[in-house]
mmCIF file of C-alpha atoms in Angstrom:
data_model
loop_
_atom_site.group_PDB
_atom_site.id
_atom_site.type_symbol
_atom_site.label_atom_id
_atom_site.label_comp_id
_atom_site.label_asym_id
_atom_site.label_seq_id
_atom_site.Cartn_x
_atom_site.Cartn_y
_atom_site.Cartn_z
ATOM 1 C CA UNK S 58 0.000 0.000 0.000
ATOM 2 C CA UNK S 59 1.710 2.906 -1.229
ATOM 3 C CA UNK S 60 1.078 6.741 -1.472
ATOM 4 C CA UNK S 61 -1.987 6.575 0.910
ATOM 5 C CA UNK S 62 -0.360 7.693 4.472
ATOM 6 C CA UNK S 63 -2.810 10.519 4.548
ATOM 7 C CA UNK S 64 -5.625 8.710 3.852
ATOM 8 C CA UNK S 65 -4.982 5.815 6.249
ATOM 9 C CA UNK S 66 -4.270 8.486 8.728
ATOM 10 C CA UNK S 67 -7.394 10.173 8.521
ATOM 11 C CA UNK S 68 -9.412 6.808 8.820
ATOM 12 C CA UNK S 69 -7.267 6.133 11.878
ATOM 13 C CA UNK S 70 -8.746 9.272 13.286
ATOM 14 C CA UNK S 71 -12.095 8.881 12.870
ATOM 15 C CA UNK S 72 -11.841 5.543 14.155
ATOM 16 C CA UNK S 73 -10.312 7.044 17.478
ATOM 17 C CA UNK S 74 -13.471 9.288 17.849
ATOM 18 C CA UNK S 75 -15.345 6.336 17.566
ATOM 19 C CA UNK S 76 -13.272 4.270 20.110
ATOM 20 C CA UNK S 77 -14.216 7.622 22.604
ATOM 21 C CA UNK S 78 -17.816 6.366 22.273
ATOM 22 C CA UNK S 79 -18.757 9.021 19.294
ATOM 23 C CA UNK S 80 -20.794 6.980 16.488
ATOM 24 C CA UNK S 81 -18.938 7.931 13.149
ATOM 25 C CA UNK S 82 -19.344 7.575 8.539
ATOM 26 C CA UNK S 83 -16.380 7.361 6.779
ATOM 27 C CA UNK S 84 -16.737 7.158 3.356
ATOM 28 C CA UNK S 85 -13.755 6.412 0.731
ATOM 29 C CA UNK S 86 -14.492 8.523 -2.958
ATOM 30 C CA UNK S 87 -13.016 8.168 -6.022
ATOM 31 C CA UNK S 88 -13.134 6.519 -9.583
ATOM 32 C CA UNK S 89 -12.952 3.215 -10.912
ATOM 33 C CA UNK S 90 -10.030 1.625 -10.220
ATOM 34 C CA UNK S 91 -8.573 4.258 -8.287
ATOM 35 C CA UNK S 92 -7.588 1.459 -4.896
ATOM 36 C CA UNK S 93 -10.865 2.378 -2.397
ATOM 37 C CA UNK S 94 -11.373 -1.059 -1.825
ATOM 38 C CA UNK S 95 -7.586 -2.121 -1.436
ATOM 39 C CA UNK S 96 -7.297 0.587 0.906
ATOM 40 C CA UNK S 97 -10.071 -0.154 2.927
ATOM 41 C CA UNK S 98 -9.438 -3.858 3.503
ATOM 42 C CA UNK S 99 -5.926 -2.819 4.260
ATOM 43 C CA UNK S 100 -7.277 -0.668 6.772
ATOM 44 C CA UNK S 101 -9.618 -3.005 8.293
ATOM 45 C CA UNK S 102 -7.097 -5.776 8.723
ATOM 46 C CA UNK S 103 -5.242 -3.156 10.888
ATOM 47 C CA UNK S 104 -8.200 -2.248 12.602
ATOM 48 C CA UNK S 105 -7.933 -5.106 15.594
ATOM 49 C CA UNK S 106 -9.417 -3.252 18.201
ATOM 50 C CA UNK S 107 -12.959 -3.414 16.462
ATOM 51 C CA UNK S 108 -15.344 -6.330 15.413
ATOM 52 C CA UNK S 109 -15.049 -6.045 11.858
ATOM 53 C CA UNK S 110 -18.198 -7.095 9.474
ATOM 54 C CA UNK S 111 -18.045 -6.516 6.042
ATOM 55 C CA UNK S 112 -19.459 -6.877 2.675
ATOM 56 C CA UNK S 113 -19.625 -6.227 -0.707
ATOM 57 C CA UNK S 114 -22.510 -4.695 -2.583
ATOM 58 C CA UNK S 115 -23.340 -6.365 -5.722
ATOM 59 C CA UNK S 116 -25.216 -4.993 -8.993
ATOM 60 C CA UNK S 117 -26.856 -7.442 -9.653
ATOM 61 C CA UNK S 118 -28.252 -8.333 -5.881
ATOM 62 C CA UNK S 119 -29.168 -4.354 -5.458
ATOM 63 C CA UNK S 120 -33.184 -5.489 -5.995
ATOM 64 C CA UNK S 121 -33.309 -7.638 -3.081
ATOM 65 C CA UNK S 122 -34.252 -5.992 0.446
ATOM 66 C CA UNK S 123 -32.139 -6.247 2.813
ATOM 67 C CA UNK S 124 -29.585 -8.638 0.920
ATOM 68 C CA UNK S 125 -27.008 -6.463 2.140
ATOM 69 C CA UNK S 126 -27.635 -6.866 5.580
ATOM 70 C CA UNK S 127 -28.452 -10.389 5.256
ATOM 71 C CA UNK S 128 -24.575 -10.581 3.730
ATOM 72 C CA UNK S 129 -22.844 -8.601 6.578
ATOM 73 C CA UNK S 130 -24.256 -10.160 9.412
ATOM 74 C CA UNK S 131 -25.695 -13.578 8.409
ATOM 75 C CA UNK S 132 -21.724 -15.137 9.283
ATOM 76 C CA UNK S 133 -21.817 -13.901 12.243
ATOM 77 C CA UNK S 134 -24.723 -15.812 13.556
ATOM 78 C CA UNK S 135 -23.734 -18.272 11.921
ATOM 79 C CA UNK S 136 -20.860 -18.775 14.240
ATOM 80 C CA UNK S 137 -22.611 -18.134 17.356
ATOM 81 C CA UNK S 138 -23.654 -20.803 19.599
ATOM 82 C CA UNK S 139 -27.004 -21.148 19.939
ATOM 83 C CA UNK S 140 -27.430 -19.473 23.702
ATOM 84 C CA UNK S 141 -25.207 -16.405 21.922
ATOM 85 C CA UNK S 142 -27.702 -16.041 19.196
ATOM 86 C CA UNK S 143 -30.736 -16.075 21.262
ATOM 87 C CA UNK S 144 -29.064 -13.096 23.536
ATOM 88 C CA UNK S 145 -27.798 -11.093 20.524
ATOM 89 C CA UNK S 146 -31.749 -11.243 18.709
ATOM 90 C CA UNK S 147 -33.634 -11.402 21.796
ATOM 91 C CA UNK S 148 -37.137 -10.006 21.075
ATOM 92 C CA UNK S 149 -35.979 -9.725 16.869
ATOM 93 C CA UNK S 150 -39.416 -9.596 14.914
ATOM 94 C CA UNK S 151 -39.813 -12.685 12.734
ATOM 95 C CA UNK S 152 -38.661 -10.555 9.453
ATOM 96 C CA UNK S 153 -35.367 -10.166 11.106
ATOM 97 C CA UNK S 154 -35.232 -13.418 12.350
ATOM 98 C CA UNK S 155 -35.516 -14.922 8.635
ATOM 99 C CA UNK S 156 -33.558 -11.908 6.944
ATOM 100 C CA UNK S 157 -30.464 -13.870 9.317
ATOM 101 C CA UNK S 158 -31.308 -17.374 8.903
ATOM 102 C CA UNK S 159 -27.971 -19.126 8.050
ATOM 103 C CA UNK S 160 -29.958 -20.847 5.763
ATOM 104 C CA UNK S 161 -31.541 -18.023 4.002
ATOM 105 C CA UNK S 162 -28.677 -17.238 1.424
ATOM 106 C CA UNK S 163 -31.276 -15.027 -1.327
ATOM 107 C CA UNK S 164 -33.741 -13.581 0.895
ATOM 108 C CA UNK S 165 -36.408 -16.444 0.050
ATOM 109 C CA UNK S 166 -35.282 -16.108 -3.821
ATOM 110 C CA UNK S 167 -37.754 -13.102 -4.570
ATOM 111 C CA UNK S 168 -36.764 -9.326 -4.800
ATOM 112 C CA UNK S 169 -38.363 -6.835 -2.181
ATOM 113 C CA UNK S 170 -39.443 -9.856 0.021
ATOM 114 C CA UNK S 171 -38.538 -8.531 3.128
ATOM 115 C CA UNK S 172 -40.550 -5.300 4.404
ATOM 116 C CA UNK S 173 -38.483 -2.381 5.900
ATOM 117 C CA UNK S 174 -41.194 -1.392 8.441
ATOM 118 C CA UNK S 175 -39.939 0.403 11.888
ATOM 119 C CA UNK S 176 -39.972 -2.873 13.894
ATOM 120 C CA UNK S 177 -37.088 -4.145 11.191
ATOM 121 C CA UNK S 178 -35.384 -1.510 11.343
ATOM 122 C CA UNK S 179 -35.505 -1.119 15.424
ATOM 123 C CA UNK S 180 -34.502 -4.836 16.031
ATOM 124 C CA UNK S 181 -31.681 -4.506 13.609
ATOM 125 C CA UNK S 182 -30.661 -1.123 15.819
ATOM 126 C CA UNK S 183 -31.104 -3.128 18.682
ATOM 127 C CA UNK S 184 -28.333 -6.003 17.053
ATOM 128 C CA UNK S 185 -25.891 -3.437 16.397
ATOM 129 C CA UNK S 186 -25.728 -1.718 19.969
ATOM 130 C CA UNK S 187 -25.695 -5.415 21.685
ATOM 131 C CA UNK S 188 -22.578 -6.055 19.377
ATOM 132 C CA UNK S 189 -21.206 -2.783 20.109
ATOM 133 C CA UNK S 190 -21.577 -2.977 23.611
ATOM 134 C CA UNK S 191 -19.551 -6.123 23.575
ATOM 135 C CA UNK S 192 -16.712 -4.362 21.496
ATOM 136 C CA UNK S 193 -16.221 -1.657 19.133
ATOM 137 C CA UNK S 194 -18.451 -2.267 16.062
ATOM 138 C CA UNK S 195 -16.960 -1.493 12.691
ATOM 139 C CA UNK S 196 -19.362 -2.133 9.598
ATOM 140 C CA UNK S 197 -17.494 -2.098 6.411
ATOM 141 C CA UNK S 198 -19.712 -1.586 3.128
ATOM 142 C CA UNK S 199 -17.934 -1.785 -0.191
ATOM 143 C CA UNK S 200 -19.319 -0.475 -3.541
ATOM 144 C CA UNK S 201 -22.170 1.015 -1.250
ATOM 145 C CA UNK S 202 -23.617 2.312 -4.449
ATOM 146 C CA UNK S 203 -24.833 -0.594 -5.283
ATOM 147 C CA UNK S 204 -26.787 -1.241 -1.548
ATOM 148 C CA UNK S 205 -30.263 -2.386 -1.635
ATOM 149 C CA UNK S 206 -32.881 0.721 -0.828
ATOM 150 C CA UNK S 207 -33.955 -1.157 2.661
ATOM 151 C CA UNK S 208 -30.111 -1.455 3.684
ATOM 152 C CA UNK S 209 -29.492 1.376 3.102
ATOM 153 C CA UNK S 210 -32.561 2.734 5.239
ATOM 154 C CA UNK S 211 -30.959 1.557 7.809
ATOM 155 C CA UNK S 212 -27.557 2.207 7.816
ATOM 156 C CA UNK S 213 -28.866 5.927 7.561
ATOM 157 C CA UNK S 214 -31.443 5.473 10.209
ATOM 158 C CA UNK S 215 -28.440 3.248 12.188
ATOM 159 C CA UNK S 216 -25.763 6.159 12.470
ATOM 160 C CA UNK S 217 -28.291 8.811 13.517
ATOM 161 C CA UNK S 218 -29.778 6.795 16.574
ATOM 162 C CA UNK S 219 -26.497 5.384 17.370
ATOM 163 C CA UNK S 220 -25.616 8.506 19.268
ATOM 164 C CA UNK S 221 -22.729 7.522 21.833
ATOM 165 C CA UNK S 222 -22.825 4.038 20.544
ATOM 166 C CA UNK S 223 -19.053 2.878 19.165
ATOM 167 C CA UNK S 224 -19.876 2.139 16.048
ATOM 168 C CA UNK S 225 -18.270 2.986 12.958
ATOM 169 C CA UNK S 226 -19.652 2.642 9.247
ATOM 170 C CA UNK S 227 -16.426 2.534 6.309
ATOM 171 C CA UNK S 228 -17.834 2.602 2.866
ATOM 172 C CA UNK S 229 -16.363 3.050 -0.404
ATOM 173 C CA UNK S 230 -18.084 5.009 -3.122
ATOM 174 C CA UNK S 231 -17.328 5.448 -7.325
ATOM 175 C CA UNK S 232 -17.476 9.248 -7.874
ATOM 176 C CA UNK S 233 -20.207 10.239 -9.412
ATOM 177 C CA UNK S 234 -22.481 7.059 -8.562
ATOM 178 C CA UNK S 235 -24.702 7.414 -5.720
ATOM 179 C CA UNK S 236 -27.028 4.361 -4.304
ATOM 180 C CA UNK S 237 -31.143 5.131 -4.363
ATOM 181 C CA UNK S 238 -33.116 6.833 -2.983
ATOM 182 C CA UNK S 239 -30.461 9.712 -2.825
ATOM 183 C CA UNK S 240 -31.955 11.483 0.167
ATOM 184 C CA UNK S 241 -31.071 8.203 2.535
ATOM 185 C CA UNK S 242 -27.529 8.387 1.101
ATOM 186 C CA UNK S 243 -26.982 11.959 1.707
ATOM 187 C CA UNK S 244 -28.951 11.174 5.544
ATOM 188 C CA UNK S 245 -26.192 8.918 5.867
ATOM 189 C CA UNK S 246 -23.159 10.791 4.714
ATOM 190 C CA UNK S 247 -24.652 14.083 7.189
ATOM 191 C CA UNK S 248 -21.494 15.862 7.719
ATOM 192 C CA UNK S 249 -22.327 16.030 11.051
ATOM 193 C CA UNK S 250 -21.148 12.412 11.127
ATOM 194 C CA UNK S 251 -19.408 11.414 7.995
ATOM 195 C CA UNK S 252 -15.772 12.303 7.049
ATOM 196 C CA UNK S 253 -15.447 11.997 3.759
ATOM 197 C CA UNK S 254 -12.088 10.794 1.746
ATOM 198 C CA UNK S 255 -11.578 11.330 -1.529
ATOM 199 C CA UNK S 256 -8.932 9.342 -3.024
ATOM 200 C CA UNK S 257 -6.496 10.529 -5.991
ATOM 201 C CA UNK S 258 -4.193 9.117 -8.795
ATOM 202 C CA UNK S 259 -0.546 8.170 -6.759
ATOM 203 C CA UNK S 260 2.010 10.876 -7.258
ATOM 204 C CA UNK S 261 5.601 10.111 -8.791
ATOM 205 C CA UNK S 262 6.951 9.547 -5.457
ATOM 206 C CA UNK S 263 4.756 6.566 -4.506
ATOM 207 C CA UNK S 264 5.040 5.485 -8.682
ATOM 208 C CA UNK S 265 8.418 5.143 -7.884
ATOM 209 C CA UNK S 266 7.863 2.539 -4.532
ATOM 210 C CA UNK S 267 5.413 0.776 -6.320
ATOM 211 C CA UNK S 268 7.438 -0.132 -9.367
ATOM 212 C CA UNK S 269 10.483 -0.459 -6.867
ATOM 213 C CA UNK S 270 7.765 -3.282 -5.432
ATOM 214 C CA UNK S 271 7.150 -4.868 -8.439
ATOM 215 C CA UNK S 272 10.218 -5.091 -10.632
ATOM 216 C CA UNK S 273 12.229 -5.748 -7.080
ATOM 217 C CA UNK S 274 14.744 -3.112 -8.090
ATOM 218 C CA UNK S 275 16.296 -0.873 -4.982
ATOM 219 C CA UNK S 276 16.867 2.066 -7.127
ATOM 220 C CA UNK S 277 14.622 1.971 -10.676
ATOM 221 C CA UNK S 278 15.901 4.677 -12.748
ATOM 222 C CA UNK S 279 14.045 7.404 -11.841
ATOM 223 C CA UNK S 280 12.570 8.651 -15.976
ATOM 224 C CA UNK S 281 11.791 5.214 -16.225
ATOM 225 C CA UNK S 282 9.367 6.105 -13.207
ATOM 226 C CA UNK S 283 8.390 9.266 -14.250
ATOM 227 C CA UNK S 284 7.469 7.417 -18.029
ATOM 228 C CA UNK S 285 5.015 4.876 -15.979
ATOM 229 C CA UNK S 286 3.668 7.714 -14.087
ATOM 230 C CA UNK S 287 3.032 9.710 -17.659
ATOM 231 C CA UNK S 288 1.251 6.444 -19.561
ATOM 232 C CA UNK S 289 -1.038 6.165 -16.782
ATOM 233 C CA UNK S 290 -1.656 9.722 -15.072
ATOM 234 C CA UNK S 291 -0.875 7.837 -11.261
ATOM 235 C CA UNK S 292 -4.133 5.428 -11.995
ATOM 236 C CA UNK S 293 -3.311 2.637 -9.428
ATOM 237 C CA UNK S 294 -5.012 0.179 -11.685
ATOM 238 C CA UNK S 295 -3.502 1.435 -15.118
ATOM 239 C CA UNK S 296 -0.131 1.325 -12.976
ATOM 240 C CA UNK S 297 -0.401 -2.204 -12.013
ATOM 241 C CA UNK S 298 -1.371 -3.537 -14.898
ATOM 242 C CA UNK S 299 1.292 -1.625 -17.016
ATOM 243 C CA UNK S 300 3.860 -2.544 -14.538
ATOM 244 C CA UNK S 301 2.844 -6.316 -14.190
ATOM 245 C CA UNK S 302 2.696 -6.490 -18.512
ATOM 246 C CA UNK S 303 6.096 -5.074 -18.515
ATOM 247 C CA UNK S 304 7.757 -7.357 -16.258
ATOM 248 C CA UNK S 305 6.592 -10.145 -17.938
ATOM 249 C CA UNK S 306 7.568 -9.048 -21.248
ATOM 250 C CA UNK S 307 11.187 -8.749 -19.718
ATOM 251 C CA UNK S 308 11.568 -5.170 -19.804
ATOM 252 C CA UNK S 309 13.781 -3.413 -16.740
ATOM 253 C CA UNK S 310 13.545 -0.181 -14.651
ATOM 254 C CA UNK S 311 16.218 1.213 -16.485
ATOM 255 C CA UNK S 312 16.493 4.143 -18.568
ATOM 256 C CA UNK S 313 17.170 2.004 -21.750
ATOM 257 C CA UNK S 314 13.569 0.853 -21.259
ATOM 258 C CA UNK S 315 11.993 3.912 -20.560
ATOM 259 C CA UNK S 316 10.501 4.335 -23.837
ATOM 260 C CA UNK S 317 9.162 0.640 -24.260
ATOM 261 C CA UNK S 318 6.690 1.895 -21.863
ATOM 262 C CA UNK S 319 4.891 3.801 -24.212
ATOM 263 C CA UNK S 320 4.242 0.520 -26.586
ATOM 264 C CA UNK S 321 2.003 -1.211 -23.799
ATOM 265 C CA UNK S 322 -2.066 -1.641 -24.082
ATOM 266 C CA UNK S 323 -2.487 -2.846 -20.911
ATOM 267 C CA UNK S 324 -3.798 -5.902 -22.322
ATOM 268 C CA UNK S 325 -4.197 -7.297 -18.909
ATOM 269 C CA UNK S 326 -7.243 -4.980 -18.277
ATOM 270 C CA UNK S 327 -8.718 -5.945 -21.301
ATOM 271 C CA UNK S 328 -11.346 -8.661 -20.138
ATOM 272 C CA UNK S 329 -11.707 -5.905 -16.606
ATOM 273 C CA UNK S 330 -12.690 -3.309 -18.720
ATOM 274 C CA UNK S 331 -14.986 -4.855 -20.912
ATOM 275 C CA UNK S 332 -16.838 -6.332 -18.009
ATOM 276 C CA UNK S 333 -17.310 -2.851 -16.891
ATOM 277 C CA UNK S 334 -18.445 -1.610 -20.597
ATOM 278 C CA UNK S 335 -20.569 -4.330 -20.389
ATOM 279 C CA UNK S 336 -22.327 -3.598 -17.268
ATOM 280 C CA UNK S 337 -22.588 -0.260 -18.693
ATOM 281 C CA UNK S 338 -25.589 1.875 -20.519
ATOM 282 C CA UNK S 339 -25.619 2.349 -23.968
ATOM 283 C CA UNK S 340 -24.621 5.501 -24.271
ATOM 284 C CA UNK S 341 -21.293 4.826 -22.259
ATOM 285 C CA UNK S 342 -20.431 1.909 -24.476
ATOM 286 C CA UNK S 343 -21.030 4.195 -27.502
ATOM 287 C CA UNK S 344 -18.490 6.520 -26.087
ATOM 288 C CA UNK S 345 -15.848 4.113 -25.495
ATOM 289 C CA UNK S 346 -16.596 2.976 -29.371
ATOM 290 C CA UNK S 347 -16.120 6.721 -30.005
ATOM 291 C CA UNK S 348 -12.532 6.877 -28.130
ATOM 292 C CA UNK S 349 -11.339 3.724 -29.931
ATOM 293 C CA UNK S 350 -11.644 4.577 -33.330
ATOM 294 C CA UNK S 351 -11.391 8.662 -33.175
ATOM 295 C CA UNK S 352 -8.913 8.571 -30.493
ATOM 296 C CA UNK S 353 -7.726 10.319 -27.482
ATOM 297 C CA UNK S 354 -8.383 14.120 -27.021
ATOM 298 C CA UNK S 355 -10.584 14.733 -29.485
ATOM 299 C CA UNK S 356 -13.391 17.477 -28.904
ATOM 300 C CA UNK S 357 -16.521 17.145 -27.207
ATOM 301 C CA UNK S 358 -18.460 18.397 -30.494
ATOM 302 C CA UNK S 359 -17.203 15.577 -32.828
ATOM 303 C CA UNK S 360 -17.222 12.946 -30.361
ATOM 304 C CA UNK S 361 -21.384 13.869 -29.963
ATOM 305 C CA UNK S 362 -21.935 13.745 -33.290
ATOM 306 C CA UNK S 363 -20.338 10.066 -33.363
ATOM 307 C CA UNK S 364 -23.043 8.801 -30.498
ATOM 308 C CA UNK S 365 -25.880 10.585 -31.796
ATOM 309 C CA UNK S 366 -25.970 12.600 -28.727
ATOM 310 C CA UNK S 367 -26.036 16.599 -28.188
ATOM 311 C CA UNK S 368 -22.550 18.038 -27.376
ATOM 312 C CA UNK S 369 -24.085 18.547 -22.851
#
């Protein structure tokens, strides 16, 4: 983990307000590929004074209420005995009860089955301060724009009745993609709580560790460095990628290399990116089609007029 000392040290410090009893959001910004979620499960391994529950959000599992919360807690009673269980959900309605079954892996296989009504919501409350009373709670969503609505109802509602409650909510977040209905997110996100982190491309410093990292070199030549950094703008994911490609093709971190850097595709990300594309709307795969053939840095106008779209 390279070039992220501030950001690790600011999620350090909101996790000491919450160790001083002070319910806390943090939430970890940026774009595609930029390392949220490498940084935040770095984090959380570090983070051994909490109780650490986490998940990942999933497109495609976004229509199914409370499949989130189903995800991040269902191992944990799991693994309880069955006296421990009984404590931890004592007086649970019978909608929380089956949103945790162990056996209940898709939320009885039908989308919305699960209603978010108050007494849900207050016996999943109730859950989260038993837990936290035991030890420091730290709930770790991933890709939270992708959260089921209910979920997300009550990670909002969660943070805002925790009060002095130790428990901390880490999410990561693609800019510019926020999970519906937008006026939960933003409850949730309250600056009054939430700290928010955005994270941006590594800087030739950290370029320089990481390709130190993965070529095993001591000292790469430094405009070798400063080539990787200018192919991929810092992009932690474009950096990998390049770096891992290179290797393999037997080029060194020398300055004879240097401009062999320039001839990579990054055919690595080729199957990651088209996953993405194809995940994508229409009008974003168009635009990528647009790129490819008309190339980089083209303007707005002509690149329009390819999709079919107005220039806005």
């Amino acid at each position: 983990m390279v070039g992220r000392d501030d950001e690790l040290a600011a999620l350090d410090a909101v996790a000491e307000e919450v160790l001083s009893e002070r319910t806390r959001v943090v939430l970890l910004d940026g774009h595609a590929g930029i390392g949220k979620s490498a940084l935040l499960h770095f984090w959380l391994d570090r983070a051994r004074q909490f109780r650490v529950l986490r998940v990942r959000c999933r497109q495609l599992e976004r229509d199914f209420a409370f499949g989130t919360v189903h995800r991040l807690l269902q191992p944990l009673m799991a693994a309880a005995s069955d006296s421990d269980r009984r404590s931890l959900l004592e007086g649970a309605g019978d909608t929380v009860l089956r949103i945790l079954d162990p056996g209940n892996s898709r939320n009885d296989g039908e989308p919305g089955g699960f209603s978010d009504a108050t007494e849900t919501l207050l016996s999943l409350d109730n859950l989260a301060f038993r837990l936290s009373r035991r030890q420091p709670l730290l709930l770790a969503i991933d890709d939270l724009q992708w959260i089921d609505p209910p979920s997300l109802r009550w990670l909002a509602r969660l943070v805002h009745r925790a009060d002095a409650h130790p428990i901390l909510v880490a999410a990561t977040t693609r800019t510019g993609e926020k999970p519906a209905p937008g006026h939960l997110f933003n409850d949730l996100v309250h600056p009054s709580t939430c700290r928010s982190v955005v994270l941006e491309p590594l800087g030739v410093h950290s370029v320089e560790k990481l390709v130190s990292a993965v070529f095993s070199a001591d000292r790469p030549d430094p405009s070798f460095c400063a080539a990787c950094h200018t192919a991929t703008d810092g992009h932690p994911l474009f950096l990998r990628a390049l770096l891992c490609d290179a290797r393999r093709s037997g080029v060194q971190p020398t300055r004879d290399d240097r401009e062999k850097i320039r001839t990579f595709g990054l055919h690595t990300l080729s199957r990651e990116i088209g996953h993405r594309l194809g995940h994508g709307s229409e009008d974003m795969a168009a635009l990528a089609r647009g790129l490819a053939i008309l190339g980089d840095h083209k303007p707005p106008a002509l690149l329009a007029a390819y999709c079919g779209k107005g220039e806005p």
